[in-house]
Amino acid sequence: MSASSTTPLHRAAAPPASAPPAGAPVAALAALALSVFALCSAEFALVGLLLDVAGDLHVSVASAGQLLSAYAVAVAVGGPVVTVLTARVAPRTLALALLAVFAAANVLGALAPSFPLLMAARTLGALTHSTFAAICVVIAVRLAPPGRRASAIAWVSGGLGLATVLGGPIGTAIGQQWGWRATFWCVTGAAVLGFLALLVLVPRTVTREAGGSLRAEAGVLKRPQVLCALAVTAVSQAGWFLLYSYVSPLLREATGFGATATTALLFVFGLGGFAGNAVGGRFADRSLRGTLVTALALLAGALVLIGVVAHSKALVPVAILLIGFASGALVPPLQSWVLGAAGGGSALAVAANTSAFNLGNAAGSWGGSRLLDSGTDVTALGWAGAVVVAVALAGTAVALRRGGRRSG
């Protein structure tokens, strides 16, 4: 096994020698975060507008829901393919090109006269998602000084956190006020702003690692530590998403919250995730190993907690906040683990990890639906999710121990 695949996991690998030695430019990282915010907001904005889309385009709500599932599938399956096909393109150029395609896809969505054209527009936009997020992570890492890689990653994933907290709800509110097409126009505007920010603030000097090739890029996915990291991402994501997919029924039917309070608690979850992302990035720079294990243990414990206190209006918000915090804190160390195991600069590895996140979402949602269909009470989903996360924690402990022995 090559040395690059056995990067010690107690710390983030240092950036390649060609990376700027000074601190990562805050303005450039902010531009990356803004762009990711625009991209990820599109994924969440339609969740609350399915009835509007179905009525306007004369399809069933179930058919309109395919706009969400098709997006996730396109991200999970198409992302790594697009990343491989664009492996030779300079990072800044690729980010700008993908964001331009994404903006064009949203213009098409805003103008779509029929459901098939809207589906095509959503799919086109989704195909840019994984590769764009991956290349933004790579750019952030290349700009970061030694020992600050996870913090730089946290800037990028912070854009996702903001999209969860603000992008989705704001997009839904705009669509409800001025029609669902207005949401597409707003996402387009955000993408244009992100494009201009990247154009002005991200330096042209950011390059890919020298000596790379398509075969070498694809070969990173065969490394055991990369595969372990991808598996932990998918399994841990499935664990908490098993509950989160059905958190509204739990809050309303089991805990007894009303619609307004439920919406407020979803904001609490998003704020917890945003805070957890920042904390996870900071601590992962100090100890990647410790941050991963701690975040997974906290997530499993928070899922157990919500199973125990599901009927308590006083304690459920605490559990919701902790689940959001722990799930957000996992993102920077998971991305950093994948990058370190892949050698420090593989966009394909990060794109594959983005796919793992989406596959985990799909698996968790499907698993939750199977349990509910079998007669399982909604309050038991927290317990079930905790078991799944515990499996991810055990797998992480084994993988880190083996990786530590190899790197030693």
Coordinates of C-alpha atoms in Angstrom, one line a residue:
M1 CA 0.0 0.0 0.0
S2 CA 1.3 3.4 -0.9
A3 CA 2.3 5.9 1.9
S4 CA -0.3 8.3 0.8
S5 CA -3.1 5.9 1.7
T6 CA -1.8 5.5 5.2
T7 CA -2.0 9.1 6.5
P8 CA -2.0 9.1 10.3
L9 CA -5.6 9.7 11.4
H10 CA -4.9 11.6 14.6
R11 CA -4.2 14.7 12.6
A12 CA -5.2 16.1 9.2
A13 CA -2.6 15.6 6.5
A14 CA -0.6 18.7 5.6
P15 CA -1.5 20.3 2.2
P16 CA 0.7 19.7 -0.7
A17 CA 3.9 21.7 -0.9
S18 CA 2.5 24.0 -3.6
A19 CA -0.3 25.3 -1.3
P20 CA 0.1 28.8 0.0
P21 CA 2.1 28.9 3.2
A22 CA 0.1 31.8 4.7
G23 CA -3.3 31.5 6.4
A24 CA -6.2 30.6 4.1
P25 CA -7.8 33.8 2.7
V26 CA -11.1 34.3 4.6
A27 CA -12.6 36.0 1.6
A28 CA -11.9 33.1 -0.7
L29 CA -13.3 30.6 1.9
A30 CA -16.4 32.8 2.3
A31 CA -16.9 32.8 -1.5
L32 CA -16.7 29.0 -1.5
A33 CA -19.3 28.8 1.4
L34 CA -21.6 31.2 -0.4
S35 CA -21.5 29.1 -3.6
V36 CA -22.1 25.9 -1.7
F37 CA -25.0 27.6 0.1
A38 CA -26.6 28.5 -3.3
L39 CA -26.1 25.0 -4.6
C40 CA -27.5 23.2 -1.6
S41 CA -30.4 25.5 -1.1
A42 CA -31.8 24.2 -4.4
E43 CA -31.9 20.7 -3.0
F44 CA -34.0 21.7 0.0
A45 CA -36.1 24.6 -1.3
L46 CA -38.7 22.4 -3.1
V47 CA -39.5 20.3 0.0
G48 CA -42.3 22.7 1.1
L49 CA -43.5 23.4 -2.5
L50 CA -44.5 20.0 -3.8
L51 CA -48.2 20.8 -3.6
D52 CA -47.7 24.1 -5.6
V53 CA -45.6 22.3 -8.3
A54 CA -48.1 19.5 -8.5
G55 CA -51.1 21.8 -8.9
D56 CA -49.4 24.1 -11.4
L57 CA -48.0 21.3 -13.7
H58 CA -51.0 19.0 -13.2
V59 CA -49.3 16.0 -11.7
S60 CA -49.8 14.1 -8.5
V61 CA -48.0 15.0 -5.3
A62 CA -46.3 11.6 -5.5
S63 CA -45.0 12.5 -8.9
A64 CA -43.9 15.9 -7.8
G65 CA -42.0 14.1 -5.0
Q66 CA -39.8 12.5 -7.6
L67 CA -38.2 15.9 -8.1
L68 CA -36.6 15.3 -4.7
S69 CA -35.7 11.6 -5.1
A70 CA -34.4 12.0 -8.6
Y71 CA -32.1 14.8 -7.4
A72 CA -30.6 12.7 -4.7
V73 CA -30.1 9.8 -7.1
A74 CA -28.4 12.1 -9.7
V75 CA -26.1 13.5 -7.0
A76 CA -25.2 10.0 -5.7
V77 CA -24.7 8.2 -9.0
G78 CA -23.8 11.0 -11.4
G79 CA -21.4 12.9 -9.1
P80 CA -18.4 10.6 -9.2
V81 CA -18.8 10.1 -13.0
V82 CA -18.8 13.9 -13.6
T83 CA -15.8 14.2 -11.3
V84 CA -13.8 11.6 -13.2
L85 CA -14.7 13.1 -16.5
T86 CA -13.5 16.6 -15.4
A87 CA -10.4 15.3 -13.5
R88 CA -8.0 17.3 -15.7
V89 CA -9.7 20.7 -15.4
A90 CA -8.2 23.3 -13.1
P91 CA -10.1 23.5 -9.8
R92 CA -11.1 27.2 -10.1
T93 CA -12.1 26.8 -13.8
L94 CA -14.1 23.7 -13.0
A95 CA -15.9 25.4 -10.1
L96 CA -16.9 28.4 -12.3
A97 CA -18.1 26.1 -15.1
L98 CA -20.2 23.9 -12.9
L99 CA -21.8 26.9 -11.1
A100 CA -22.6 28.4 -14.5
V101 CA -24.3 25.1 -15.6
F102 CA -26.1 25.0 -12.3
A103 CA -27.4 28.6 -12.8
A104 CA -28.6 27.7 -16.3
A105 CA -30.4 24.6 -15.0
N106 CA -32.3 26.8 -12.6
V107 CA -33.3 29.2 -15.3
L108 CA -34.6 26.2 -17.3
G109 CA -36.5 25.1 -14.2
A110 CA -38.0 28.5 -13.7
L111 CA -39.2 28.6 -17.3
A112 CA -40.2 24.9 -17.6
P113 CA -43.7 24.6 -19.1
S114 CA -44.1 20.9 -18.2
F115 CA -43.1 18.4 -15.6
P116 CA -40.7 16.4 -17.8
L117 CA -38.7 19.6 -18.5
L118 CA -38.7 20.6 -14.9
M119 CA -37.4 17.1 -14.0
A120 CA -34.7 17.5 -16.7
A121 CA -33.7 20.8 -15.2
R122 CA -33.5 19.4 -11.7
T123 CA -31.4 16.5 -12.9
L124 CA -29.0 18.7 -14.8
G125 CA -28.5 20.9 -11.7
A126 CA -28.0 17.8 -9.5
L127 CA -25.2 16.5 -11.8
T128 CA -23.1 19.5 -10.9
H129 CA -23.8 19.1 -7.1
S130 CA -21.4 16.5 -6.0
T131 CA -18.4 17.5 -8.2
F132 CA -18.9 21.2 -7.3
A133 CA -19.0 20.5 -3.5
A134 CA -15.9 18.3 -3.9
I135 CA -13.9 20.8 -5.9
C136 CA -14.8 23.5 -3.3
V137 CA -13.4 21.3 -0.6
V138 CA -10.2 20.6 -2.6
I139 CA -9.8 24.4 -3.2
A140 CA -10.3 25.1 0.5
V141 CA -7.7 22.5 1.5
R142 CA -5.2 23.8 -1.0
L143 CA -5.6 27.3 0.4
A144 CA -5.3 26.1 4.0
P145 CA -2.0 26.3 6.0
P146 CA -0.6 23.2 7.7
G147 CA -2.8 21.9 10.5
R148 CA -5.9 23.8 9.4
R149 CA -7.4 21.6 6.8
A150 CA -10.5 20.5 8.7
S151 CA -11.3 24.1 9.6
A152 CA -11.1 25.0 6.0
I153 CA -13.4 22.1 5.1
A154 CA -15.8 23.4 7.8
W155 CA -16.1 26.7 5.9
V156 CA -17.3 24.9 2.8
S157 CA -19.6 22.5 4.7
G158 CA -20.9 25.6 6.6
G159 CA -22.5 26.6 3.3
L160 CA -24.5 23.3 3.5
G161 CA -25.4 24.1 7.1
L162 CA -26.7 27.5 6.2
A163 CA -28.7 26.0 3.3
T164 CA -30.4 23.6 5.8
V165 CA -31.1 26.4 8.3
L166 CA -32.0 29.3 6.0
G167 CA -31.9 28.3 2.3
G168 CA -34.7 25.7 2.4
P169 CA -37.1 27.7 4.6
I170 CA -36.5 30.9 2.7
G171 CA -36.9 29.3 -0.6
T172 CA -40.2 27.7 0.6
A173 CA -41.4 31.0 1.9
I174 CA -40.6 32.8 -1.4
G175 CA -42.3 30.1 -3.4
Q176 CA -45.4 30.2 -1.2
Q177 CA -45.6 34.0 -1.6
W178 CA -44.8 34.5 -5.2
G179 CA -45.0 31.0 -6.8
W180 CA -42.6 28.2 -7.0
R181 CA -40.9 29.6 -10.1
A182 CA -39.8 32.6 -8.0
T183 CA -37.8 30.1 -5.9
F184 CA -35.8 29.0 -8.9
W185 CA -35.1 32.6 -9.9
C186 CA -33.8 33.3 -6.4
V187 CA -31.6 30.2 -6.5
T188 CA -30.3 31.4 -9.9
G189 CA -29.5 34.8 -8.4
A190 CA -27.6 33.2 -5.5
A191 CA -25.6 31.1 -8.0
V192 CA -24.7 34.2 -10.0
L193 CA -23.5 35.9 -6.8
G194 CA -21.5 32.8 -5.9
F195 CA -20.0 32.8 -9.4
L196 CA -18.9 36.4 -9.2
A197 CA -17.4 35.8 -5.7
L198 CA -15.4 32.8 -6.9
L199 CA -14.3 34.7 -10.0
V200 CA -13.0 37.7 -7.9
L201 CA -11.9 36.1 -4.6
V202 CA -10.5 32.6 -5.4
P203 CA -6.9 32.9 -6.7
R204 CA -6.0 31.4 -10.0
T205 CA -2.9 29.8 -8.5
V206 CA -5.0 26.9 -7.0
T207 CA -4.0 23.8 -8.9
R208 CA -4.5 20.1 -8.7
E209 CA -1.7 17.8 -7.4
A210 CA 1.0 17.3 -10.0
G211 CA 1.4 14.0 -11.7
G212 CA -2.3 13.0 -11.3
S213 CA -4.1 10.9 -13.9
L214 CA -7.5 9.6 -14.4
R215 CA -6.4 6.1 -13.5
A216 CA -4.7 7.4 -10.3
E217 CA -7.7 9.4 -9.4
A218 CA -10.1 6.5 -9.8
G219 CA -7.6 4.2 -8.0
V220 CA -8.0 6.0 -4.7
L221 CA -11.4 4.4 -4.3
K222 CA -9.7 1.0 -4.0
R223 CA -7.8 2.0 -0.9
P224 CA -9.1 0.3 2.2
Q225 CA -9.1 3.4 4.4
V226 CA -11.0 5.4 1.8
L227 CA -13.6 2.6 1.6
C228 CA -13.8 2.5 5.4
A229 CA -14.4 6.2 5.5
L230 CA -17.1 6.1 2.8
A231 CA -18.8 3.2 4.7
V232 CA -18.8 5.1 8.0
T233 CA -20.2 8.2 6.2
A234 CA -23.1 6.2 4.7
V235 CA -23.9 4.2 7.8
S236 CA -23.7 7.1 10.3
Q237 CA -25.8 9.3 8.0
A238 CA -28.4 6.5 7.6
G239 CA -28.6 6.2 11.4
W240 CA -29.7 9.8 12.2
F241 CA -31.6 10.2 9.0
L242 CA -33.7 7.2 9.9
L243 CA -35.2 9.4 12.7
Y244 CA -34.9 12.8 11.0
S245 CA -37.0 11.7 8.0
Y246 CA -39.9 11.2 10.4
V247 CA -39.1 13.8 13.0
S248 CA -42.2 15.8 12.2
P249 CA -44.6 12.9 13.0
L250 CA -42.7 12.3 16.2
L251 CA -42.8 15.9 17.3
R252 CA -46.5 16.3 16.5
E253 CA -48.0 12.9 17.3
A254 CA -45.7 11.6 20.2
T255 CA -44.5 14.8 21.8
G256 CA -47.6 16.9 21.1
F257 CA -46.1 20.0 19.5
G258 CA -48.1 22.0 17.0
A259 CA -47.1 22.9 13.5
T260 CA -45.4 26.2 14.4
A261 CA -43.4 24.6 17.3
T262 CA -42.4 21.8 15.0
T263 CA -41.1 24.2 12.4
A264 CA -39.2 26.1 15.1
L265 CA -37.6 22.8 16.3
L266 CA -36.4 22.1 12.8
F267 CA -34.7 25.4 12.8
V268 CA -33.1 24.4 16.2
F269 CA -31.9 21.2 14.5
G270 CA -30.3 23.2 11.7
L271 CA -28.7 25.7 14.1
G272 CA -27.3 22.8 16.0
G273 CA -25.8 21.3 12.8
F274 CA -24.3 24.7 11.8
A275 CA -22.6 25.1 15.3
G276 CA -21.5 21.4 15.3
N277 CA -19.9 21.9 11.9
A278 CA -17.8 24.8 13.1
V279 CA -16.8 22.9 16.3
G280 CA -16.1 19.7 14.5
G281 CA -13.8 21.5 12.0
R282 CA -11.8 23.1 14.8
F283 CA -11.4 20.0 16.9
A284 CA -10.7 17.7 13.9
D285 CA -7.6 19.9 13.2
R286 CA -6.3 18.9 16.7
S287 CA -7.4 15.2 16.7
L288 CA -9.2 13.7 13.8
R289 CA -9.4 10.4 15.5
G290 CA -10.9 11.8 18.7
T291 CA -13.3 14.0 17.0
L292 CA -14.8 11.2 14.9
V293 CA -15.2 8.9 17.9
T294 CA -16.6 11.6 20.1
A295 CA -19.1 12.9 17.5
L296 CA -20.4 9.4 16.7
A297 CA -20.7 8.6 20.4
L298 CA -22.6 11.8 21.0
L299 CA -24.9 11.2 18.0
A300 CA -25.7 7.7 19.2
G301 CA -26.4 9.0 22.7
A302 CA -28.6 11.8 21.4
L303 CA -30.7 9.3 19.4
V304 CA -31.1 7.2 22.5
L305 CA -32.1 10.3 24.5
I306 CA -34.9 11.2 22.1
G307 CA -36.2 7.7 22.3
V308 CA -36.3 8.0 26.1
V309 CA -37.8 11.5 26.3
A310 CA -40.0 11.4 23.2
H311 CA -43.1 12.4 25.2
S312 CA -41.4 15.3 27.1
K313 CA -41.9 18.8 25.6
A314 CA -39.2 20.1 27.9
L315 CA -36.5 17.5 26.9
V316 CA -37.2 16.8 23.3
P317 CA -35.8 20.1 22.1
V318 CA -32.5 19.3 23.9
A319 CA -32.3 16.0 22.1
I320 CA -33.1 17.6 18.8
L321 CA -30.3 20.2 19.3
L322 CA -27.8 17.5 20.3
I323 CA -28.7 15.4 17.2
G324 CA -28.2 18.4 15.0
F325 CA -24.9 19.3 16.7
A326 CA -23.5 15.8 16.5
S327 CA -24.5 15.2 12.9
G328 CA -23.0 18.6 11.9
A329 CA -19.8 17.9 13.9
L330 CA -19.2 14.7 11.9
V331 CA -19.0 16.4 8.5
P332 CA -15.5 18.0 8.6
P333 CA -13.7 15.0 10.2
L334 CA -15.4 12.6 7.8
Q335 CA -14.3 14.7 4.8
S336 CA -10.9 15.1 6.2
W337 CA -10.5 11.3 6.8
V338 CA -11.5 10.6 3.2
L339 CA -9.0 13.2 1.9
G340 CA -6.2 12.0 4.1
A341 CA -6.7 8.4 3.1
A342 CA -6.9 9.4 -0.6
G343 CA -3.6 11.3 -0.4
G344 CA -4.8 14.9 0.4
G345 CA -6.2 16.2 -2.9
S346 CA -8.6 13.9 -4.5
A347 CA -11.8 15.5 -5.7
L348 CA -13.2 12.1 -6.6
A349 CA -12.8 10.8 -3.1
V350 CA -14.8 13.9 -1.8
A351 CA -17.4 13.4 -4.5
A352 CA -17.7 9.8 -3.5
N353 CA -18.2 10.8 0.1
T354 CA -20.9 13.3 -1.0
S355 CA -22.6 10.3 -2.7
A356 CA -22.2 8.3 0.5
F357 CA -24.0 11.1 2.4
N358 CA -26.9 10.9 -0.1
L359 CA -27.0 7.2 -0.1
G360 CA -27.1 7.2 3.7
N361 CA -30.0 9.7 3.5
A362 CA -31.9 7.4 1.2
A363 CA -31.2 4.3 3.2
G364 CA -32.2 5.9 6.5
S365 CA -35.4 7.2 5.0
W366 CA -36.2 3.8 3.5
G367 CA -35.4 2.0 6.7
G368 CA -37.6 4.3 8.8
S369 CA -40.5 3.8 6.4
R370 CA -40.1 0.0 6.6
L371 CA -40.1 0.1 10.4
L372 CA -43.2 2.3 10.5
D373 CA -45.0 0.1 7.9
S374 CA -44.3 -2.9 10.1
G375 CA -46.1 -1.3 13.0
T376 CA -43.1 0.1 14.9
D377 CA -43.9 3.1 17.0
V378 CA -42.4 6.4 15.7
T379 CA -40.7 6.9 19.1
A380 CA -38.6 3.7 18.5
L381 CA -36.9 5.3 15.5
G382 CA -34.4 7.0 17.8
W383 CA -33.4 3.7 19.3
A384 CA -33.1 2.1 15.9
G385 CA -31.0 5.0 14.6
A386 CA -28.7 4.7 17.7
V387 CA -28.0 1.0 16.9
V388 CA -27.0 2.0 13.3
V389 CA -24.7 4.8 14.5
A390 CA -23.2 2.4 17.1
V391 CA -22.3 0.1 14.1
A392 CA -20.6 3.0 12.4
L393 CA -18.8 3.8 15.7
A394 CA -17.5 0.2 16.0
G395 CA -16.4 0.2 12.4
T396 CA -14.6 3.5 12.9
A397 CA -12.7 2.2 15.9
V398 CA -11.5 -0.8 14.0
A399 CA -10.6 1.2 10.9
L400 CA -8.7 3.8 12.9
R401 CA -6.8 1.1 14.8
R402 CA -5.8 -0.7 11.6
G403 CA -4.9 2.6 9.9
G404 CA -2.8 3.7 12.9
R405 CA -0.8 0.4 12.8
R406 CA -0.1 0.7 9.1
S407 CA 0.9 4.3 9.4
G408 CA 3.2 3.5 12.3

